Coordinates of C-alpha atoms in Angstrom, one line a residue:
Chain A
M1 CA 68.9 70.9 -126.1
L2 CA 71.8 69.1 -124.5
S3 CA 69.4 66.5 -123.0
R4 CA 68.3 65.8 -126.6
L5 CA 71.9 65.2 -127.5
V6 CA 72.2 62.8 -124.7
F7 CA 69.2 60.9 -125.8
V8 CA 70.3 60.7 -129.4
S9 CA 73.9 59.9 -128.7
G10 CA 72.9 57.4 -126.0
S11 CA 70.8 55.3 -128.3
A12 CA 73.5 55.6 -131.1
L13 CA 76.3 54.5 -128.8
K14 CA 74.5 51.6 -127.3
G15 CA 74.4 49.8 -130.6
S16 CA 78.1 50.5 -131.5
G17 CA 79.9 47.5 -129.9
P18 CA 82.1 47.2 -126.8
I19 CA 83.4 50.8 -126.8
G20 CA 79.8 52.1 -127.1
A21 CA 78.7 50.0 -124.1
G22 CA 81.7 51.2 -122.0
L23 CA 81.0 54.8 -122.8
V24 CA 77.4 54.5 -121.9
H25 CA 78.3 52.9 -118.5
A26 CA 80.9 55.5 -117.9
S27 CA 78.7 58.5 -118.7
R28 CA 75.9 57.2 -116.5
S29 CA 77.3 59.1 -113.5
L30 CA 76.8 62.4 -115.4
H31 CA 73.0 61.8 -115.9
T32 CA 70.8 64.3 -114.1
S33 CA 67.3 63.0 -115.2
S34 CA 65.9 59.5 -115.3
Q35 CA 66.5 59.0 -119.0
S36 CA 63.1 57.3 -119.6
Q37 CA 61.0 58.3 -122.6
A38 CA 57.7 56.6 -121.8
P39 CA 56.0 59.2 -119.8
V40 CA 57.2 62.2 -121.9
P41 CA 59.7 64.2 -119.8
A42 CA 58.2 67.5 -118.7
L43 CA 59.5 70.7 -120.2
S44 CA 61.4 72.8 -117.7
E45 CA 59.9 76.2 -117.1
K46 CA 63.0 78.2 -117.1
G47 CA 66.3 77.6 -118.9
G48 CA 69.5 76.4 -117.2
K49 CA 70.9 78.8 -114.6
V50 CA 73.8 80.9 -115.8
R51 CA 76.1 83.3 -114.1
H52 CA 77.1 86.6 -115.9
G53 CA 74.7 85.7 -118.7
I54 CA 76.9 83.0 -120.3
I55 CA 78.7 80.7 -117.9
P56 CA 76.5 77.8 -116.6
E57 CA 76.1 77.5 -112.9
E58 CA 77.2 73.9 -113.1
L59 CA 80.8 74.9 -113.6
F60 CA 80.7 76.9 -110.3
Q61 CA 79.1 73.9 -108.5
L62 CA 81.7 71.6 -110.0
L63 CA 84.7 73.6 -108.7
Y64 CA 83.2 74.7 -105.4
P65 CA 84.4 71.7 -103.3
K66 CA 88.0 72.0 -104.4
T67 CA 88.5 75.8 -104.9
G68 CA 85.7 77.5 -103.1
V69 CA 83.8 80.6 -104.4
T70 CA 86.7 82.3 -106.2
G71 CA 87.8 79.2 -108.0
P72 CA 86.2 79.7 -111.4
Y73 CA 87.2 83.3 -111.5
M74 CA 90.8 82.4 -110.8
L75 CA 90.6 79.8 -113.5
G76 CA 89.2 82.4 -115.9
T77 CA 91.8 85.0 -115.2
G78 CA 94.6 82.5 -115.3
L79 CA 93.5 81.1 -118.6
L80 CA 93.2 84.6 -120.1
L81 CA 96.6 85.8 -118.9
Y82 CA 98.1 82.6 -120.1
M83 CA 96.7 83.0 -123.5
L84 CA 97.8 86.6 -123.7
S85 CA 101.3 86.2 -122.3
K86 CA 102.1 83.2 -124.4
E87 CA 100.6 85.0 -127.4
I88 CA 98.3 82.1 -128.1
Y89 CA 95.7 84.9 -128.5
V90 CA 97.3 87.9 -130.2
I91 CA 95.7 91.3 -129.6
N92 CA 94.9 92.7 -133.0
H93 CA 92.2 94.9 -134.6
E94 CA 89.7 92.1 -134.2
T95 CA 90.0 92.5 -130.4
F96 CA 88.6 96.0 -130.6
A97 CA 85.9 94.9 -133.0
A98 CA 85.1 92.1 -130.5
A99 CA 84.9 94.6 -127.6
S100 CA 82.6 96.9 -129.5
I101 CA 80.2 94.1 -130.6
T102 CA 80.2 92.7 -127.1
A103 CA 79.3 96.0 -125.7
V104 CA 76.5 96.4 -128.2
I105 CA 75.2 92.9 -127.4
I106 CA 75.3 93.3 -123.7
Y107 CA 73.6 96.7 -123.9
G108 CA 70.9 95.2 -126.2
V109 CA 70.2 92.3 -123.9
K110 CA 70.1 94.3 -120.7
K111 CA 67.9 97.0 -122.2
F112 CA 65.4 95.0 -124.3
G113 CA 65.6 91.6 -122.7
P114 CA 62.8 91.9 -120.1
S115 CA 60.4 93.6 -122.5
V116 CA 61.0 90.9 -125.2
A117 CA 60.5 88.2 -122.6
A118 CA 57.3 89.9 -121.4
F119 CA 56.1 90.1 -125.0
A120 CA 56.7 86.4 -125.5
D121 CA 54.8 85.6 -122.3
K122 CA 52.0 87.9 -123.4
L123 CA 51.6 86.0 -126.7
N124 CA 51.2 82.8 -124.8
E125 CA 48.9 84.3 -122.2
D126 CA 46.7 85.7 -125.0
K127 CA 46.4 82.2 -126.5
V128 CA 45.4 80.8 -123.1
A129 CA 43.0 83.6 -122.5
K130 CA 41.2 83.0 -125.8
A131 CA 40.8 79.3 -125.0
Q132 CA 39.6 80.1 -121.5
E133 CA 37.1 82.6 -122.9
V134 CA 35.6 79.9 -125.2
K135 CA 35.5 77.5 -122.2
D136 CA 33.8 80.1 -120.0
L137 CA 31.3 81.0 -122.6
A138 CA 30.4 77.3 -123.1
M139 CA 30.0 76.9 -119.3
T140 CA 27.7 79.9 -118.9
S141 CA 25.6 78.9 -121.8
L142 CA 25.3 75.3 -120.4
A143 CA 24.4 76.6 -116.9
Q144 CA 21.8 78.9 -118.5
A145 CA 20.4 75.8 -120.4
I146 CA 20.1 74.0 -117.0
E147 CA 18.2 76.9 -115.5
D148 CA 15.9 77.0 -118.4
E149 CA 15.2 73.3 -118.2
K150 CA 14.4 73.5 -114.5
K151 CA 12.0 76.3 -115.2
E152 CA 10.3 74.2 -117.9
Q153 CA 9.9 71.4 -115.4
W154 CA 8.3 73.7 -112.9
R155 CA 6.0 74.9 -115.5
A156 CA 5.1 71.4 -116.5
E157 CA 4.1 70.6 -112.9
G158 CA 1.4 73.3 -113.0
R159 CA -0.5 71.7 -116.0
S160 CA -3.1 70.1 -113.7
M161 CA -4.2 73.5 -112.6
L162 CA -4.4 74.5 -116.2
F163 CA -6.7 71.6 -116.9
D164 CA -8.9 72.4 -113.9
A165 CA -9.3 76.0 -115.1
K166 CA -10.2 74.8 -118.5
R167 CA -12.7 72.3 -117.2
N168 CA -14.3 75.1 -115.1
N169 CA -14.5 77.2 -118.2
V170 CA -16.3 74.6 -120.2
A171 CA -18.7 73.8 -117.4
M172 CA -19.6 77.5 -117.1
L173 CA -20.2 77.7 -120.8
L174 CA -22.5 74.6 -120.7
E175 CA -24.4 76.0 -117.7
T176 CA -24.9 79.3 -119.4
N177 CA -26.1 77.6 -122.6
Y178 CA -28.6 75.5 -120.6
R179 CA -30.0 78.4 -118.8
E180 CA -30.4 80.4 -121.9
R181 CA -32.4 77.6 -123.5
L182 CA -34.5 77.2 -120.4
H183 CA -35.3 80.8 -120.5
M184 CA -36.2 80.6 -124.1
V185 CA -38.5 77.7 -123.5
T186 CA -40.2 79.4 -120.6
N187 CA -40.8 82.5 -122.7
E188 CA -42.3 80.5 -125.6
V189 CA -44.7 78.6 -123.3
K190 CA -45.8 81.9 -121.6
R191 CA -46.5 83.4 -125.0
R192 CA -48.7 80.5 -126.0
L193 CA -50.6 80.7 -122.7
D194 CA -51.0 84.5 -123.0
Y195 CA -52.5 84.0 -126.4
Q196 CA -55.1 81.7 -125.1
I197 CA -56.0 84.0 -122.2
A198 CA -56.3 86.9 -124.6
L199 CA -58.6 84.9 -126.8
Q200 CA -60.9 84.0 -123.9
N201 CA -61.0 87.6 -122.7
L202 CA -61.9 88.7 -126.1
H203 CA -64.7 86.2 -126.2
R204 CA -66.2 87.3 -122.9
Q205 CA -65.9 90.9 -123.7
M206 CA -67.7 90.4 -127.0
E207 CA -70.4 88.5 -125.3
Q208 CA -70.8 91.2 -122.7
D209 CA -71.0 94.0 -125.2
H210 CA -73.5 92.1 -127.3
M211 CA -75.7 91.4 -124.3
V212 CA -75.6 95.1 -123.1
N213 CA -76.6 96.3 -126.6
W214 CA -79.5 93.8 -126.7
V215 CA -80.7 94.9 -123.3
E216 CA -80.6 98.6 -124.1
K217 CA -82.3 98.0 -127.4
S218 CA -85.1 96.1 -125.7
V219 CA -85.5 98.7 -123.0
I220 CA -85.6 101.5 -125.4
S221 CA -88.1 99.8 -127.5
S222 CA -90.3 99.0 -124.5
I223 CA -90.6 102.6 -123.5
T224 CA -94.2 103.7 -124.9
P225 CA -94.7 107.3 -125.8
Q226 CA -97.4 107.6 -122.9
Q227 CA -94.8 106.6 -120.4
E228 CA -92.2 109.0 -121.9
K229 CA -94.6 112.0 -121.5
E230 CA -95.5 111.1 -117.9
S231 CA -91.9 110.8 -116.9
I232 CA -90.9 114.1 -118.6
A233 CA -93.8 116.0 -116.7
K234 CA -92.7 114.4 -113.4
C235 CA -89.1 115.5 -114.1
I236 CA -90.2 119.1 -114.7
T237 CA -92.3 119.3 -111.5
D238 CA -89.4 117.8 -109.5
L239 CA -87.0 120.3 -111.0
K240 CA -89.3 123.2 -110.1
A241 CA -89.7 122.1 -106.5
L242 CA -85.9 121.7 -106.3
A243 CA -85.4 125.2 -107.7
K244 CA -87.7 126.7 -105.1
A245 CA -86.0 124.9 -102.3
T246 CA -82.6 126.1 -103.5
Q247 CA -83.8 129.8 -103.9
A248 CA -85.2 129.6 -100.3
K249 CA -81.8 128.3 -99.1
A250 CA -80.0 131.0 -100.9
A251 CA -82.3 133.7 -99.5
V252 CA -81.7 132.5 -96.0
Chain B
M1 CA 98.8 85.1 -136.0
T2 CA 98.6 88.4 -137.8
L3 CA 95.5 89.1 -139.8
S4 CA 95.4 91.1 -143.0
F5 CA 92.3 92.9 -143.8
F6 CA 91.0 90.4 -146.3
D7 CA 91.6 87.2 -144.4
Q8 CA 88.0 87.4 -143.1
F9 CA 86.7 87.2 -146.6
M10 CA 88.6 84.0 -147.5
S11 CA 86.6 80.8 -147.6
P12 CA 87.5 79.1 -144.3
T13 CA 89.6 75.9 -144.4
L14 CA 91.0 73.7 -141.7
L15 CA 94.2 72.0 -142.7
G16 CA 93.1 72.1 -146.3
I17 CA 89.5 70.8 -145.6
P18 CA 87.0 73.4 -146.7
L19 CA 84.6 74.4 -144.0
I20 CA 82.2 76.4 -146.1
A21 CA 79.6 73.7 -145.9
L22 CA 79.7 74.0 -142.1
A23 CA 79.6 77.7 -142.2
L24 CA 76.4 77.6 -144.3
T25 CA 74.6 74.8 -142.4
L26 CA 75.6 75.3 -138.7
P27 CA 73.4 78.4 -138.2
W28 CA 70.4 76.0 -138.5
V29 CA 71.1 74.6 -135.0
L30 CA 70.3 78.0 -133.5
F31 CA 66.6 77.7 -134.3
P32 CA 64.3 75.4 -132.3
K33 CA 62.1 73.0 -134.0
P34 CA 58.4 73.7 -133.7
S35 CA 57.0 71.3 -131.1
S36 CA 53.6 69.7 -130.9
R37 CA 52.9 71.4 -127.6
W38 CA 50.2 74.0 -127.5
L39 CA 52.2 76.5 -125.4
N40 CA 55.9 76.7 -126.0
N41 CA 58.9 78.3 -124.4
R42 CA 59.8 81.9 -125.1
V43 CA 62.3 81.3 -127.9
L44 CA 59.9 79.1 -129.9
T45 CA 57.0 81.5 -129.3
L46 CA 59.1 84.5 -130.6
Q47 CA 60.3 82.5 -133.6
S48 CA 56.8 81.5 -134.6
W49 CA 55.6 85.0 -134.1
F50 CA 58.3 86.4 -136.3
I51 CA 57.9 83.9 -139.1
N52 CA 54.1 84.3 -139.2
G53 CA 54.3 88.1 -139.1
F54 CA 56.9 88.3 -141.7
A55 CA 55.2 85.9 -144.1
Q56 CA 51.9 87.8 -143.7
Q57 CA 53.5 91.1 -144.3
I58 CA 55.5 90.1 -147.4
F59 CA 52.7 88.2 -149.1
Q60 CA 49.8 90.5 -148.4
P61 CA 50.2 92.5 -151.6
I62 CA 50.8 89.4 -153.7
N63 CA 47.9 87.5 -155.2
Q64 CA 47.1 83.9 -154.6
G65 CA 49.5 82.4 -157.2
G66 CA 52.6 83.9 -155.6
H67 CA 51.8 82.4 -152.2
K68 CA 53.6 79.3 -153.3
W69 CA 56.8 81.2 -152.7
A70 CA 56.1 81.8 -149.0
A71 CA 58.3 79.0 -147.6
L72 CA 61.1 79.9 -149.9
L73 CA 61.2 83.6 -149.2
T74 CA 60.7 83.3 -145.5
S75 CA 63.4 80.8 -145.1
L76 CA 65.7 82.9 -147.3
M77 CA 65.0 85.8 -145.1
I78 CA 65.9 83.9 -141.9
F79 CA 69.0 82.5 -143.5
L80 CA 70.3 85.8 -144.7
I81 CA 69.6 87.6 -141.5
T82 CA 71.2 84.9 -139.4
L83 CA 74.3 84.8 -141.6
N84 CA 74.6 88.6 -141.5
M85 CA 74.2 88.9 -137.8
L86 CA 76.5 86.0 -137.0
G87 CA 79.1 87.6 -139.3
L88 CA 79.4 90.6 -136.9
L89 CA 81.0 88.4 -134.2
P90 CA 84.8 88.5 -134.2
Y91 CA 86.8 86.0 -136.1
T92 CA 83.8 84.7 -138.0
F93 CA 83.3 84.2 -141.7
T94 CA 80.3 85.7 -143.4
P95 CA 79.2 83.8 -146.4
T96 CA 77.1 86.6 -147.7
T97 CA 80.2 88.7 -148.3
Q98 CA 81.0 86.3 -151.2
L99 CA 79.6 87.5 -154.5
S100 CA 79.3 84.0 -155.7
M101 CA 76.8 83.1 -153.1
N102 CA 74.7 86.2 -153.4
M103 CA 74.6 85.8 -157.2
A104 CA 73.6 82.2 -156.7
F105 CA 70.6 83.4 -154.8
A106 CA 69.7 86.4 -156.9
V107 CA 70.0 85.1 -160.5
P108 CA 67.9 81.9 -160.2
L109 CA 65.2 83.5 -158.2
W110 CA 64.9 86.6 -160.4
L111 CA 65.0 84.4 -163.5
A112 CA 62.2 82.3 -162.0
T113 CA 60.0 85.3 -161.6
V114 CA 60.7 86.5 -165.2
I115 CA 60.0 83.1 -166.7
I116 CA 56.8 82.7 -164.6
G117 CA 55.6 86.1 -165.9
M118 CA 56.5 85.4 -169.5
R119 CA 54.8 82.0 -169.4
N120 CA 51.6 82.8 -167.7
Q121 CA 50.8 86.3 -168.7
P122 CA 53.3 87.4 -171.4
T123 CA 51.5 90.5 -172.4
H124 CA 51.2 91.8 -168.9
A125 CA 54.9 91.0 -168.2
L126 CA 56.0 92.8 -171.3
A127 CA 53.8 95.7 -170.5
H128 CA 56.0 96.5 -167.5
L129 CA 58.7 97.6 -170.0
L130 CA 56.7 100.7 -170.8
P131 CA 55.5 102.9 -167.9
E132 CA 52.2 104.6 -168.2
G133 CA 51.8 108.0 -169.7
T134 CA 55.1 108.3 -171.6
P135 CA 55.1 110.6 -174.5
T136 CA 55.1 108.8 -177.9
P137 CA 58.5 109.9 -179.2
L138 CA 60.2 108.6 -176.1
I139 CA 58.8 105.0 -176.4
P140 CA 61.6 103.2 -178.2
I141 CA 64.3 104.6 -176.0
L142 CA 62.3 104.0 -172.9
I143 CA 61.7 100.3 -173.8
M144 CA 65.5 99.8 -174.3
I145 CA 66.1 101.5 -170.9
E146 CA 63.5 99.4 -169.2
T147 CA 64.9 96.2 -170.7
I148 CA 68.4 97.1 -169.5
S149 CA 67.0 97.8 -166.1
L150 CA 65.2 94.4 -166.1
F151 CA 68.5 92.6 -166.8
I152 CA 70.4 94.6 -164.3
R153 CA 68.1 93.5 -161.5
P154 CA 69.9 90.2 -160.5
L155 CA 73.2 91.9 -160.7
A156 CA 71.9 94.7 -158.5
L157 CA 70.4 92.3 -156.0
G158 CA 73.6 90.3 -155.6
V159 CA 76.0 93.1 -155.6
R160 CA 74.0 95.2 -153.2
L161 CA 74.1 92.6 -150.5
T162 CA 77.8 91.8 -151.1
A163 CA 78.9 95.3 -151.3
N164 CA 77.0 96.4 -148.2
L165 CA 78.3 93.6 -146.0
T166 CA 81.9 93.6 -147.3
A167 CA 82.1 97.4 -147.0
G168 CA 80.8 97.2 -143.5
H169 CA 83.1 94.5 -142.4
L170 CA 86.1 96.3 -143.9
L171 CA 85.2 99.5 -142.2
I172 CA 85.0 97.8 -138.9
Q173 CA 88.4 96.3 -139.5
L174 CA 89.9 99.6 -140.5
I175 CA 88.6 101.7 -137.7
A176 CA 89.5 99.0 -135.2
T177 CA 93.0 98.9 -136.6
A178 CA 93.1 102.7 -136.3
A179 CA 92.0 102.5 -132.7
L180 CA 94.6 99.8 -131.9
V181 CA 97.5 101.7 -133.5
L182 CA 96.5 105.1 -132.0
L183 CA 96.2 103.7 -128.5
P184 CA 99.9 104.0 -127.5
L185 CA 100.4 107.2 -129.5
M186 CA 97.4 109.4 -128.8
P187 CA 95.0 107.8 -126.3
T188 CA 92.3 110.5 -126.5
V189 CA 92.1 110.1 -130.3
A190 CA 92.0 106.4 -129.8
I191 CA 89.1 106.7 -127.4
L192 CA 87.3 108.8 -130.0
T193 CA 88.0 106.3 -132.6
G194 CA 86.6 103.7 -130.2
A195 CA 83.4 105.6 -129.9
L196 CA 83.3 105.8 -133.7
L197 CA 83.7 102.0 -133.8
L198 CA 80.8 101.6 -131.4
M199 CA 78.5 103.7 -133.6
L200 CA 79.7 101.8 -136.7
T201 CA 78.9 98.5 -135.0
L202 CA 75.4 99.7 -134.3
L203 CA 75.1 100.7 -137.9
E204 CA 76.4 97.4 -139.1
V205 CA 73.8 95.6 -137.0
A206 CA 71.1 97.7 -138.6
V207 CA 72.6 97.2 -142.1
A208 CA 72.8 93.5 -141.6
M209 CA 69.1 93.2 -140.9
I210 CA 68.0 95.8 -143.5
Q211 CA 70.0 94.3 -146.3
A212 CA 68.5 90.8 -145.8
Y213 CA 65.1 92.3 -145.7
V214 CA 65.6 94.4 -148.8
F215 CA 66.9 91.4 -150.7
V216 CA 63.7 89.4 -149.9
L217 CA 61.5 92.4 -150.4
L218 CA 62.8 93.2 -153.9
L219 CA 62.3 89.5 -154.9
S220 CA 58.8 89.7 -153.6
L221 CA 58.2 92.8 -155.6
Y222 CA 59.5 91.1 -158.8
L223 CA 57.2 88.2 -158.0
Q224 CA 54.2 90.6 -157.5
E225 CA 54.8 92.1 -161.0
N226 CA 54.9 88.7 -162.7
V227 CA 52.4 86.5 -160.9

């Protein structure tokens, strides 16, 4: 906050005539930072260093060369005793009230200070964690997208194999179809030829039967009754002779 | 320089120049301005957290129309709580011990809520004058009582804050005087009185915060009724 005062007062003083310029030059020895605004000055992480919670460390550094380590403490004690003894500060009821409120404040700061600071830090950390989570989620989803893309590319490479397999399929189908038709044609031709053969067979069979019938008919009609009687008498004498021979065989 | 008990309640002047304006506006420098950075230092983080949490809590039961009052009531809360807490430091002037200032906050804000209610929904606003389920013979009396209580509200708001803070400060003064006077006479009793003073200071810290909160809470309740 004090650096802000320096900025504002510096720019105000520079414009205010000879006194302003002189003051600016004189105060230049007190500057601790480079006083430029163009790259925005970085925020300090921690506040200014203090001793005993309220006295800036710079006072101790200022007095150290002349009065050593105990210098500021002597200054403080001296000032206090001076004000008390000369009754510049009068002890009255407000002193007691001041003592009690100081005690309450110191107790409060010592007891609750670290937890409040941790709470404030946690608020900031939660903010950062949320943003980090969004970023991480985005990164993982993008990495996943890269993986998926690579897989798709690998799949695309295999498409020639797919085409070959399809081509084979189609060729097989065509072949099968051709063979089926061939088979069918063969069958049809065979049927036609079988029919012709059967027809010829039938013809021959009928001719043969007819001829046999005719021959039988003619033979039967050629046999005269005379011949029929002679043949029957011969048959009977043959049979008798045979019977005799058989009986003779059987008796022996 | 001897102090009487009521010097702390006198409007501060320096060689005849009134300092009341400084007393009212200087607490503003204690609060850091919200910066455009995404992550801030601890003070600013805690301040933003408190303001956001407080506004959310106070305005949750109020419907949309009342949310216009968010900036007003939140800044009022911060103002009152700062003035009260700073007044506990020694040799300080607490503006909220002045009845004039508290009435200057209470009356206009209360009146604004009443006028808003009467203008936008007069039937609903007037209906608040008769609680539900009162037996019929009591109605006239009850309406009168409720009207009186309505008009007492700004008085109550202002006087509550003034009385609490003034009484607290006076008590601190008195008990500190007792401790101071008893110290050479009866040191043990003085130490007991000192312990009492410590307890009282703790109470006063609590009262300072609670009274500011109650002031703003009641105003938000009046707003809720009328908006």
